Amino acid sequence: MSAITIAVSTDIISLIGATILVNGSFSPYLPSLNAQALTQTHTLKIHTLKNQVGE
C-alpha cells in the first residue's frame, strides 16, 4: 500500500510542478527549479514501480 501512496503523491507533485512551469514566465528561476523537481518525481516513480515488482 505504501508504494501506491507514494505514486499518488508524486503525481500531485507533478501537477504542482506543471503549475509552476505555466506561471514560470514571471520568474527566470522557476522553470529550472521545476525541471529539477519533475526529474526527481520521475525517478521516484521508477523506484516505486521497482518496489511494487519486488513485493
CSV table of C-alpha atoms in Angstrom, one decimal, residues 1-3 9-10 12-13 17 19-21 24-27 31 35-36 40 42 51 53 55:
chain,number,residue,atom,x,y,z
A,1,MET,CA,0.0,0.0,0.0
A,2,SER,CA,2.8,2.4,0.8
A,3,ALA,CA,4.1,2.2,-2.8
A,9,SER,CA,1.8,11.9,-4.0
A,10,THR,CA,4.4,12.2,-6.8
A,12,ILE,CA,0.4,15.7,-7.1
A,13,ILE,CA,3.9,17.0,-7.1
A,17,GLY,CA,5.4,21.5,-10.8
A,19,THR,CA,1.5,24.8,-12.5
A,20,ILE,CA,4.8,26.4,-11.5
A,21,LEU,CA,6.1,25.9,-15.1
A,24,GLY,CA,7.3,30.4,-14.5
A,25,SER,CA,7.3,33.2,-17.2
A,26,PHE,CA,7.1,35.7,-14.3
A,27,SER,CA,10.4,34.5,-12.9
A,31,PRO,CA,11.4,26.8,-14.8
A,35,ALA,CA,12.6,20.8,-14.3
A,36,GLN,CA,14.7,19.6,-11.4
A,40,GLN,CA,13.2,13.8,-9.1
A,42,HIS,CA,10.0,10.6,-12.3
A,51,ASN,CA,9.4,-1.8,-5.2
A,53,VAL,CA,7.5,-5.6,-8.6
A,55,GLU,CA,6.9,-7.1,-3.3
